[in-house]
Amino acid sequence: MQNFRFFIIVFICTPMAFAQSDTNYDERKVPHFEVPEILTSFKGEKISSTNDWAKKRRPELLRFFQEQVYGKVPGILDDFSFKVLEHSDRAINGKAKRKQVQLTFDRNGKTLRFTILIYTPIKVAKAPIFLGYNFYGNHTVGSDEHVIISKAWARNNEAFEIEEHTLTEKSRGVRSSRWAIEKIIDGGYGLATIYYGEVDPDKHDFSDGVHQLLYKKGQDEPKNDEWGSIAGWAWGLSRAMDYFSMDSDVDASQVIVFGHSRLGKASLWAGATDTRFAGVISNNSGCGGAALSKRRFGETIAVINNSFPHWFCKNFRSYNNNEDALAVDQHQLMALIAPRPLYVASAQEDQWADPYGEFLSTHYVTPLYHLFGKEGITSNKMPETNAPIQNTVAYHIRTGKHDVTDYDWEQYISWAKKFVAGSKK
Ligand code: GTR
């Protein structure tokens, strides 16, 4: 009887509930692990010059992340037409221009469209900008009544009155606290944002979104080493970058890619795969983002792959509860961004994302920045809360929960002015 009861209990636990109760939040229980070296190649060769880095080490790391973690884009899909759907010179209390630009991609008899909402300061002729996805549509980032509501699939959300996977007027401005638009404009920066669901709806379904445009005959899901949703979202950020090079209001050499949480994972991957981004910001990106996987603190590879099977490539599943087998860790994702400016931010109450693991990545990538003559984060001691360390590599942990706040934006803006503006790529 005893055994029988045990069986029932285990059986009725959902994988998620089981995994959550298993979550480690105790620093003393972090397993001992080797931090994979950045400046030694897989074959054991020492990398001692930026030339060796660029020729030998960077390509093999990039390939590893492409084939084992995020998945590679199985073709080139960068021909698009664009249409300015709407524009105005009197947005944001008369301080900004607003433009809504729709990009259209046709391939395989399928069409993908997404719309970039762009605000640029009137006072700046060719503005540096922050580019980042939003979770619930461009109309949610502010109260601006002229922002077009997306028709794409959206996750239902009771608090935001989003029902039947449809975005409506009711959710206009609901996420304005996450987008300090006026501060950004006042700081001399522009903001461009895209609803991520237009590039790939965030559900385990590969019959929609960008993936289908690159299927070979008879294919209906990506192969084991092909792109998941994060790589799909990163692809979209690169296409926005293509567009910016044609927009005279934007300084395309000064685009800082930003993302929160799963979209922070996407911004890091976009920064790693596309060196045109002048700077990269990861806000609370956690597992599969800035946090070291081998620490197994908070969310783990097994948990993320079970909860979101579509985010990474299928090969990544072979590291479920098998982190030791992983030849890389997330500080090497950041290495792919070097020597460009990189900002990682955490929140104190966001233990699920492993703040210390996010911080340590910035510390472990620092020797590579040093090789390029740039400052990173030398100490491995977690900084005080609300006491940012800002160099070419920057980090802060603020009070509060998993979120994007004005505090975060204030840091990003001041750091961008110091470390991104004028930085040589
Ligand atoms: C959580 C997920 C995290 C993070 C977050 C988010 O459910 O476990 O990895 O991405 O969602 O995107 O808000």
GROMACS .gro file of C-alpha atoms and ligand atoms in nm:
model
  438
    1MET     CA    1   0.000   0.000   0.000
    2GLN     CA    2   0.278   0.239   0.094
    3ASN     CA    3   0.444   0.195  -0.242
    4PHE     CA    4   0.117   0.230  -0.422
    5ARG     CA    5   0.049   0.564  -0.255
    6PHE     CA    6   0.394   0.689  -0.346
    7PHE     CA    7   0.334   0.593  -0.705
    8ILE     CA    8   0.010   0.792  -0.719
    9ILE     CA    9   0.174   1.104  -0.577
   10VAL     CA   10   0.457   1.100  -0.825
   11PHE     CA   11   0.224   1.023  -1.107
   12ILE     CA   12  -0.015   1.312  -1.052
   13CYS     CA   13   0.260   1.575  -1.024
   14THR     CA   14   0.289   1.770  -1.347
   15PRO     CA   15   0.648   1.792  -1.477
   16MET     CA   16   0.641   2.168  -1.411
   17ALA     CA   17   0.517   2.139  -1.052
   18PHE     CA   18   0.770   1.867  -0.987
   19ALA     CA   19   1.051   2.072  -1.133
   20GLN     CA   20   0.949   2.390  -0.949
   21SER     CA   21   0.950   2.219  -0.608
   22ASP     CA   22   1.293   2.088  -0.700
   23THR     CA   23   1.431   2.435  -0.769
   24ASN     CA   24   1.748   2.524  -0.586
   25TYR     CA   25   1.764   2.869  -0.430
   26ASP     CA   26   2.042   2.785  -0.188
   27GLU     CA   27   2.390   2.910  -0.281
   28ARG     CA   28   2.547   2.634  -0.071
   29LYS     CA   29   2.383   2.373  -0.291
   30VAL     CA   30   2.523   2.507  -0.616
   31PRO     CA   31   2.724   2.215  -0.756
   32HIS     CA   32   3.095   2.239  -0.816
   33PHE     CA   33   3.157   2.290  -1.188
   34GLU     CA   34   3.429   2.394  -1.427
   35VAL     CA   35   3.370   2.729  -1.594
   36PRO     CA   36   3.444   2.664  -1.963
   37GLU     CA   37   3.736   2.877  -2.072
   38ILE     CA   38   3.689   3.158  -2.314
   39LEU     CA   39   4.053   3.200  -2.413
   40THR     CA   40   4.128   2.833  -2.482
   41SER     CA   41   3.991   2.667  -2.794
   42PHE     CA   42   3.798   2.338  -2.786
   43LYS     CA   43   4.121   2.172  -2.900
   44GLY     CA   44   4.313   2.324  -2.609
   45GLU     CA   45   4.493   2.604  -2.795
   46LYS     CA   46   4.556   2.923  -2.597
   47ILE     CA   47   4.404   3.234  -2.750
   48SER     CA   48   4.628   3.529  -2.684
   49SER     CA   49   4.544   3.787  -2.950
   50THR     CA   50   4.230   3.949  -3.082
   51ASN     CA   51   4.321   3.804  -3.419
   52ASP     CA   52   4.324   3.448  -3.281
   53TRP     CA   53   3.998   3.522  -3.109
   54ALA     CA   54   3.834   3.641  -3.432
   55LYS     CA   55   3.979   3.367  -3.652
   56LYS     CA   56   3.980   3.061  -3.427
   57ARG     CA   57   3.776   3.089  -3.114
   58ARG     CA   58   3.480   3.310  -3.195
   59PRO     CA   59   3.368   3.102  -3.496
   60GLU     CA   60   3.376   2.772  -3.306
   61LEU     CA   61   3.183   2.915  -3.012
   62LEU     CA   62   2.927   3.072  -3.244
   63ARG     CA   63   2.884   2.740  -3.422
   64PHE     CA   64   2.836   2.559  -3.093
   65PHE     CA   65   2.562   2.795  -2.977
   66GLN     CA   66   2.401   2.775  -3.321
   67GLU     CA   67   2.395   2.398  -3.340
   68GLN     CA   68   2.343   2.304  -2.975
   69VAL     CA   69   2.157   2.587  -2.805
   70TYR     CA   70   1.947   2.832  -3.008
   71GLY     CA   71   1.953   2.657  -3.346
   72LYS     CA   72   2.074   2.791  -3.676
   73VAL     CA   73   1.871   2.982  -3.930
   74PRO     CA   74   1.843   2.733  -4.217
   75GLY     CA   75   1.883   2.980  -4.502
   76ILE     CA   76   1.894   3.346  -4.582
   77LEU     CA   77   1.573   3.537  -4.551
   78ASP     CA   78   1.649   3.904  -4.569
   79ASP     CA   79   1.467   4.032  -4.874
   80PHE     CA   80   1.166   4.236  -4.775
   81SER     CA   81   0.954   4.524  -4.885
   82PHE     CA   82   0.853   4.793  -4.641
   83LYS     CA   83   0.572   5.039  -4.610
   84VAL     CA   84   0.541   5.338  -4.378
   85LEU     CA   85   0.191   5.280  -4.246
   86GLU     CA   86   0.176   5.602  -4.045
   87HIS     CA   87   0.400   5.886  -3.934
   88SER     CA   88   0.385   6.208  -3.740
   89ASP     CA   89   0.620   6.484  -3.628
   90ARG     CA   90   0.421   6.556  -3.314
   91ALA     CA   91   0.439   6.251  -3.093
   92ILE     CA   92   0.532   6.227  -2.722
   93ASN     CA   93   0.422   6.579  -2.627
   94GLY     CA   94   0.573   6.720  -2.942
   95LYS     CA   95   0.920   6.591  -2.856
   96ALA     CA   96   0.939   6.303  -3.101
   97LYS     CA   97   0.868   6.180  -3.448
   98ARG     CA   98   0.665   5.862  -3.473
   99LYS     CA   99   0.683   5.617  -3.758
  100GLN     CA  100   0.512   5.280  -3.799
  101VAL     CA  101   0.684   5.073  -4.063
  102GLN     CA  102   0.563   4.737  -4.184
  103LEU     CA  103   0.814   4.485  -4.321
  104THR     CA  104   0.683   4.209  -4.550
  105PHE     CA  105   0.862   3.882  -4.630
  106ASP     CA  106   0.738   3.638  -4.893
  107ARG     CA  107   0.880   3.288  -4.928
  108ASN     CA  108   0.746   2.938  -4.991
  109GLY     CA  109   0.405   3.083  -5.072
  110LYS     CA  110   0.388   3.220  -4.715
  111THR     CA  111   0.394   3.580  -4.601
  112LEU     CA  112   0.526   3.724  -4.276
  113ARG     CA  113   0.463   4.082  -4.173
  114PHE     CA  114   0.573   4.277  -3.870
  115THR     CA  115   0.549   4.641  -3.777
  116ILE     CA  116   0.821   4.849  -3.615
  117LEU     CA  117   0.705   5.141  -3.406
  118ILE     CA  118   0.980   5.405  -3.402
  119TYR     CA  119   1.003   5.719  -3.193
  120THR     CA  120   1.299   5.949  -3.256
  121PRO     CA  121   1.371   6.280  -3.082
  122ILE     CA  122   1.286   6.587  -3.292
  123LYS     CA  123   1.605   6.753  -3.169
  124VAL     CA  124   1.839   6.483  -3.299
  125ALA     CA  125   1.882   6.460  -3.675
  126LYS     CA  126   1.997   6.098  -3.689
  127ALA     CA  127   1.927   5.940  -3.355
  128PRO     CA  128   2.092   5.654  -3.173
  129ILE     CA  129   1.815   5.416  -3.070
  130PHE     CA  130   1.718   5.137  -2.836
  131LEU     CA  131   1.549   4.849  -3.015
  132GLY     CA  132   1.347   4.594  -2.820
  133TYR     CA  133   1.053   4.361  -2.851
  134ASN     CA  134   0.737   4.400  -2.647
  135PHE     CA  135   0.520   4.116  -2.512
  136TYR     CA  136   0.165   4.237  -2.588
  137GLY     CA  137   0.173   4.464  -2.890
  138ASN     CA  138   0.317   4.802  -2.982
  139HIS     CA  139   0.002   4.976  -2.852
  140THR     CA  140   0.081   4.857  -2.497
  141VAL     CA  141   0.410   5.047  -2.459
  142GLY     CA  142   0.247   5.388  -2.410
  143SER     CA  143  -0.081   5.576  -2.416
  144ASP     CA  144  -0.026   5.708  -2.771
  145GLU     CA  145  -0.364   5.661  -2.940
  146HIS     CA  146  -0.215   5.649  -3.288
  147VAL     CA  147  -0.026   5.328  -3.238
  148ILE     CA  148  -0.172   5.051  -3.450
  149ILE     CA  149  -0.308   4.744  -3.272
  150SER     CA  150  -0.159   4.419  -3.397
  151LYS     CA  151  -0.388   4.149  -3.535
  152ALA     CA  152  -0.143   3.873  -3.447
  153TRP     CA  153  -0.208   3.599  -3.191
  154ALA     CA  154  -0.151   3.712  -2.832
  155ARG     CA  155  -0.143   3.529  -2.502
  156ASN     CA  156  -0.462   3.581  -2.303
  157ASN     CA  157  -0.413   3.799  -1.997
  158GLU     CA  158  -0.694   3.873  -1.756
  159ALA     CA  159  -0.529   4.178  -1.600
  160PHE     CA  160  -0.482   4.332  -1.944
  161GLU     CA  161  -0.828   4.221  -2.065
  162ILE     CA  162  -0.676   4.022  -2.350
  163GLU     CA  163  -0.921   3.748  -2.445
  164GLU     CA  164  -0.951   3.502  -2.731
  165HIS     CA  165  -0.589   3.571  -2.819
  166THR     CA  166  -0.691   3.905  -2.964
  167LEU     CA  167  -0.544   4.247  -2.887
  168THR     CA  168  -0.788   4.534  -2.854
  169GLU     CA  169  -0.810   4.897  -2.744
  170LYS     CA  170  -0.851   4.776  -2.386
  171SER     CA  171  -0.483   4.694  -2.356
  172ARG     CA  172  -0.351   5.026  -2.488
  173GLY     CA  173  -0.078   5.153  -2.258
  174VAL     CA  174  -0.093   4.860  -2.015
  175ARG     CA  175   0.283   4.813  -2.031
  176SER     CA  176   0.381   5.180  -2.029
  177SER     CA  177   0.562   5.141  -1.696
  178ARG     CA  178   0.816   4.920  -1.873
  179TRP     CA  179   0.901   5.172  -2.144
  180ALA     CA  180   1.037   5.504  -2.019
  181ILE     CA  181   0.973   5.661  -2.358
  182GLU     CA  182   0.992   6.023  -2.251
  183LYS     CA  183   1.314   5.968  -2.055
  184ILE     CA  184   1.464   5.796  -2.359
  185ILE     CA  185   1.364   6.082  -2.589
  186ASP     CA  186   1.482   6.345  -2.340
  187GLY     CA  187   1.812   6.158  -2.324
  188GLY     CA  188   1.859   6.210  -2.698
  189TYR     CA  189   1.776   5.849  -2.790
  190GLY     CA  190   1.505   5.698  -3.001
  191LEU     CA  191   1.304   5.386  -2.925
  192ALA     CA  192   1.199   5.119  -3.171
  193THR     CA  193   0.978   4.832  -3.066
  194ILE     CA  194   0.812   4.533  -3.231
  195TYR     CA  195   0.546   4.295  -3.105
  196TYR     CA  196   0.734   3.964  -3.082
  197GLY     CA  197   0.421   3.763  -3.161
  198GLU     CA  198   0.425   3.902  -3.516
  199VAL     CA  199   0.763   3.740  -3.581
  200ASP     CA  200   0.687   3.413  -3.407
  201PRO     CA  201   0.386   3.351  -3.182
  202ASP     CA  202   0.515   3.232  -2.846
  203LYS     CA  203   0.363   2.883  -2.843
  204HIS     CA  204   0.484   2.537  -2.919
  205ASP     CA  205   0.363   2.536  -3.276
  206PHE     CA  206   0.596   2.558  -3.572
  207SER     CA  207   0.324   2.595  -3.833
  208ASP     CA  208   0.312   2.970  -3.781
  209GLY     CA  209   0.562   3.255  -3.753
  210VAL     CA  210   0.888   3.291  -3.938
  211HIS     CA  211   1.005   2.927  -3.935
  212GLN     CA  212   0.769   2.804  -4.205
  213LEU     CA  213   0.914   3.049  -4.458
  214LEU     CA  214   1.237   2.850  -4.465
  215TYR     CA  215   1.102   2.495  -4.460
  216LYS     CA  216   1.228   2.256  -4.725
  217LYS     CA  217   0.970   2.049  -4.914
  218GLY     CA  218   0.771   1.832  -4.673
  219GLN     CA  219   0.924   1.987  -4.361
  220ASP     CA  220   0.686   2.097  -4.086
  221GLU     CA  221   0.917   2.170  -3.795
  222PRO     CA  222   1.280   2.274  -3.752
  223LYS     CA  223   1.544   1.999  -3.753
  224ASN     CA  224   1.736   1.922  -3.432
  225ASP     CA  225   1.999   2.186  -3.497
  226GLU     CA  226   1.764   2.443  -3.650
  227TRP     CA  227   1.617   2.753  -3.496
  228GLY     CA  228   1.369   2.769  -3.214
  229SER     CA  229   1.165   3.076  -3.129
  230ILE     CA  230   1.448   3.270  -2.961
  231ALA     CA  231   1.655   3.245  -3.279
  232GLY     CA  232   1.343   3.343  -3.475
  233TRP     CA  233   1.300   3.654  -3.262
  234ALA     CA  234   1.671   3.736  -3.299
  235TRP     CA  235   1.629   3.705  -3.676
  236GLY     CA  236   1.351   3.968  -3.660
  237LEU     CA  237   1.578   4.210  -3.472
  238SER     CA  238   1.837   4.176  -3.746
  239ARG     CA  239   1.578   4.252  -4.012
  240ALA     CA  240   1.480   4.565  -3.818
  241MET     CA  241   1.849   4.653  -3.829
  242ASP     CA  242   1.844   4.607  -4.210
  243TYR     CA  243   1.557   4.852  -4.224
  244PHE     CA  244   1.728   5.111  -4.001
  245SER     CA  245   2.016   5.141  -4.246
  246MET     CA  246   1.757   5.287  -4.487
  247ASP     CA  247   1.590   5.522  -4.240
  248SER     CA  248   1.741   5.871  -4.228
  249ASP     CA  249   1.599   5.941  -3.880
  250VAL     CA  250   1.803   5.658  -3.729
  251ASP     CA  251   2.177   5.626  -3.678
  252ALA     CA  252   2.214   5.259  -3.772
  253SER     CA  253   2.565   5.250  -3.630
  254GLN     CA  254   2.418   5.328  -3.287
  255VAL     CA  255   2.144   5.070  -3.237
  256ILE     CA  256   2.139   4.915  -2.890
  257VAL     CA  257   1.940   4.595  -2.875
  258PHE     CA  258   1.742   4.553  -2.554
  259GLY     CA  259   1.521   4.280  -2.415
  260HIS     CA  260   1.353   4.169  -2.096
  261SER     CA  261   1.335   3.811  -1.978
  262ARG     CA  262   1.275   3.569  -2.270
  263LEU     CA  263   1.319   3.871  -2.493
  264GLY     CA  264   1.648   3.942  -2.315
  265LYS     CA  265   1.759   3.595  -2.423
  266ALA     CA  266   1.662   3.703  -2.776
  267SER     CA  267   1.850   4.034  -2.751
  268LEU     CA  268   2.167   3.856  -2.637
  269TRP     CA  269   2.140   3.607  -2.922
  270ALA     CA  270   2.075   3.889  -3.170
  271GLY     CA  271   2.381   4.075  -3.041
  272ALA     CA  272   2.588   3.758  -3.068
  273THR     CA  273   2.484   3.673  -3.423
  274ASP     CA  274   2.470   4.025  -3.567
  275THR     CA  275   2.774   4.242  -3.504
  276ARG     CA  276   2.599   4.550  -3.643
  277PHE     CA  277   2.434   4.604  -3.304
  278ALA     CA  278   2.643   4.868  -3.128
  279GLY     CA  279   2.544   4.755  -2.779
  280VAL     CA  280   2.340   4.486  -2.607
  281ILE     CA  281   2.119   4.496  -2.296
  282SER     CA  282   1.990   4.192  -2.111
  283ASN     CA  283   1.723   4.277  -1.854
  284ASN     CA  284   1.647   3.986  -1.617
  285SER     CA  285   1.713   3.731  -1.893
  286GLY     CA  286   1.797   3.439  -1.663
  287CYS     CA  287   1.832   3.078  -1.781
  288GLY     CA  288   1.933   3.052  -2.146
  289GLY     CA  289   2.014   3.425  -2.127
  290ALA     CA  290   2.276   3.583  -1.903
  291ALA     CA  291   2.272   3.325  -1.619
  292LEU     CA  292   2.530   3.047  -1.603
  293SER     CA  293   2.349   2.718  -1.670
  294LYS     CA  294   2.597   2.503  -1.481
  295ARG     CA  295   2.500   2.664  -1.149
  296ARG     CA  296   2.155   2.504  -1.170
  297PHE     CA  297   2.021   2.784  -0.950
  298GLY     CA  298   1.659   2.884  -1.009
  299GLU     CA  299   1.537   2.784  -1.355
  300THR     CA  300   1.742   2.504  -1.515
  301ILE     CA  301   1.787   2.375  -1.870
  302ALA     CA  302   1.554   2.080  -1.806
  303VAL     CA  303   1.283   2.303  -1.664
  304ILE     CA  304   1.303   2.562  -1.941
  305ASN     CA  305   1.302   2.298  -2.216
  306ASN     CA  306   0.999   2.130  -2.058
  307SER     CA  307   0.804   2.449  -2.006
  308PHE     CA  308   0.897   2.611  -2.338
  309PRO     CA  309   0.993   2.333  -2.581
  310HIS     CA  310   0.991   2.576  -2.873
  311TRP     CA  311   1.244   2.832  -2.745
  312PHE     CA  312   1.570   2.649  -2.812
  313CYS     CA  313   1.676   2.395  -3.073
  314LYS     CA  314   1.599   2.029  -3.002
  315ASN     CA  315   1.968   1.947  -2.951
  316PHE     CA  316   1.963   2.162  -2.638
  317ARG     CA  317   1.742   1.900  -2.470
  318SER     CA  318   2.038   1.664  -2.448
  319TYR     CA  319   2.168   1.889  -2.168
  320ASN     CA  320   1.856   1.848  -1.954
  321ASN     CA  321   1.989   1.751  -1.609
  322ASN     CA  322   2.318   1.703  -1.789
  323GLU     CA  323   2.485   2.043  -1.762
  324ASP     CA  324   2.830   1.888  -1.718
  325ALA     CA  325   2.816   1.769  -2.078
  326LEU     CA  326   2.776   2.125  -2.203
  327ALA     CA  327   3.105   2.246  -2.354
  328VAL     CA  328   3.006   2.611  -2.308
  329ASP     CA  329   2.823   2.832  -2.064
  330GLN     CA  330   2.643   3.161  -2.102
  331HIS     CA  331   2.947   3.385  -2.037
  332GLN     CA  332   3.061   3.257  -2.377
  333LEU     CA  333   2.741   3.380  -2.535
  334MET     CA  334   2.848   3.720  -2.404
  335ALA     CA  335   3.193   3.661  -2.546
  336LEU     CA  336   3.030   3.662  -2.890
  337ILE     CA  337   2.917   4.018  -2.817
  338ALA     CA  338   3.266   4.140  -2.717
  339PRO     CA  339   3.422   4.389  -2.755
  340ARG     CA  340   3.093   4.575  -2.796
  341PRO     CA  341   2.930   4.729  -2.488
  342LEU     CA  342   2.712   4.489  -2.290
  343TYR     CA  343   2.480   4.560  -1.997
  344VAL     CA  344   2.336   4.284  -1.779
  345ALA     CA  345   2.075   4.371  -1.518
  346SER     CA  346   1.907   4.164  -1.248
  347ALA     CA  347   1.637   4.218  -0.986
  348GLN     CA  348   1.666   4.118  -0.624
  349GLU     CA  349   1.333   3.937  -0.609
  350ASP     CA  350   1.397   3.758  -0.938
  351GLN     CA  351   1.578   3.458  -0.794
  352TRP     CA  352   1.426   3.235  -1.064
  353ALA     CA  353   1.664   3.411  -1.308
  354ASP     CA  354   1.966   3.357  -1.077
  355PRO     CA  355   2.102   3.713  -1.031
  356TYR     CA  356   2.441   3.592  -0.910
  357GLY     CA  357   2.472   3.364  -1.213
  358GLU     CA  358   2.384   3.660  -1.438
  359PHE     CA  359   2.650   3.870  -1.264
  360LEU     CA  360   2.916   3.598  -1.284
  361SER     CA  361   2.879   3.579  -1.662
  362THR     CA  362   2.984   3.944  -1.684
  363HIS     CA  363   3.280   3.867  -1.461
  364TYR     CA  364   3.391   3.558  -1.655
  365VAL     CA  365   3.369   3.732  -1.992
  366THR     CA  366   3.591   4.017  -1.869
  367PRO     CA  367   3.933   3.868  -1.965
  368LEU     CA  368   3.819   3.879  -2.327
  369TYR     CA  369   3.723   4.246  -2.299
  370HIS     CA  370   4.065   4.307  -2.144
  371LEU     CA  371   4.225   4.146  -2.447
  372PHE     CA  372   4.050   4.416  -2.652
  373GLY     CA  373   4.167   4.687  -2.412
  374LYS     CA  374   3.819   4.742  -2.267
  375GLU     CA  375   3.704   4.748  -1.906
  376GLY     CA  376   3.477   4.477  -1.775
  377ILE     CA  377   3.397   4.354  -1.425
  378THR     CA  378   3.706   4.229  -1.247
  379SER     CA  379   3.564   4.135  -0.908
  380ASN     CA  380   3.358   3.819  -0.861
  381LYS     CA  381   3.186   3.973  -0.560
  382MET     CA  382   2.819   4.050  -0.612
  383PRO     CA  383   2.774   4.430  -0.608
  384GLU     CA  384   2.540   4.598  -0.362
  385THR     CA  385   2.180   4.640  -0.464
  386ASN     CA  386   2.112   4.961  -0.659
  387ALA     CA  387   2.486   5.023  -0.703
  388PRO     CA  388   2.558   4.972  -1.073
  389ILE     CA  389   2.906   4.895  -1.201
  390GLN     CA  390   2.937   5.057  -1.541
  391ASN     CA  391   3.220   4.990  -1.781
  392THR     CA  392   3.210   4.858  -2.136
  393VAL     CA  393   3.063   4.559  -1.953
  394ALA     CA  394   2.807   4.681  -1.701
  395TYR     CA  395   2.590   4.520  -1.437
  396HIS     CA  396   2.334   4.617  -1.177
  397ILE     CA  397   2.094   4.447  -0.945
  398ARG     CA  398   1.805   4.663  -0.832
  399THR     CA  399   1.543   4.618  -0.565
  400GLY     CA  400   1.212   4.474  -0.675
  401LYS     CA  401   1.077   4.204  -0.895
  402HIS     CA  402   1.114   4.060  -1.244
  403ASP     CA  403   1.028   4.370  -1.445
  404VAL     CA  404   1.165   4.669  -1.635
  405THR     CA  405   1.154   4.994  -1.439
  406ASP     CA  406   1.248   5.359  -1.481
  407TYR     CA  407   1.553   5.284  -1.267
  408ASP     CA  408   1.671   5.029  -1.525
  409TRP     CA  409   1.620   5.273  -1.812
  410GLU     CA  410   1.801   5.555  -1.629
  411GLN     CA  411   2.105   5.328  -1.601
  412TYR     CA  412   2.086   5.214  -1.963
  413ILE     CA  413   2.063   5.570  -2.094
  414SER     CA  414   2.355   5.706  -1.890
  415TRP     CA  415   2.568   5.398  -1.968
  416ALA     CA  416   2.487   5.421  -2.341
  417LYS     CA  417   2.600   5.785  -2.348
  418LYS     CA  418   2.930   5.694  -2.184
  419PHE     CA  419   3.014   5.359  -2.336
  420VAL     CA  420   2.819   5.304  -2.657
  421ALA     CA  421   2.828   5.650  -2.813
  422GLY     CA  422   3.149   5.679  -3.010
  423SER     CA  423   3.263   5.326  -2.925
  424LYS     CA  424   3.451   5.166  -3.210
  425LYS     CA  425   3.307   4.831  -3.315
  426GTR     C1  426   0.941   3.250  -1.733
  426GTR     C2  427   1.059   3.172  -1.783
  426GTR     C3  428   1.181   3.257  -1.782
  426GTR     C4  429   1.156   3.396  -1.842
  426GTR     C5  430   1.017   3.448  -1.815
  426GTR     C6  431   0.969   3.561  -1.904
  426GTR     O1  432   0.828   3.176  -1.722
  426GTR     O2  433   1.076   3.062  -1.699
  426GTR     O3  434   1.287   3.191  -1.848
  426GTR     O4  435   1.183   3.397  -1.975
  426GTR     O5  436   0.920   3.352  -1.826
  426GTR     O6  437   0.999   3.569  -2.022
  426GTR     O7  438   0.893   3.644  -1.852
   0.00000   0.00000   0.00000
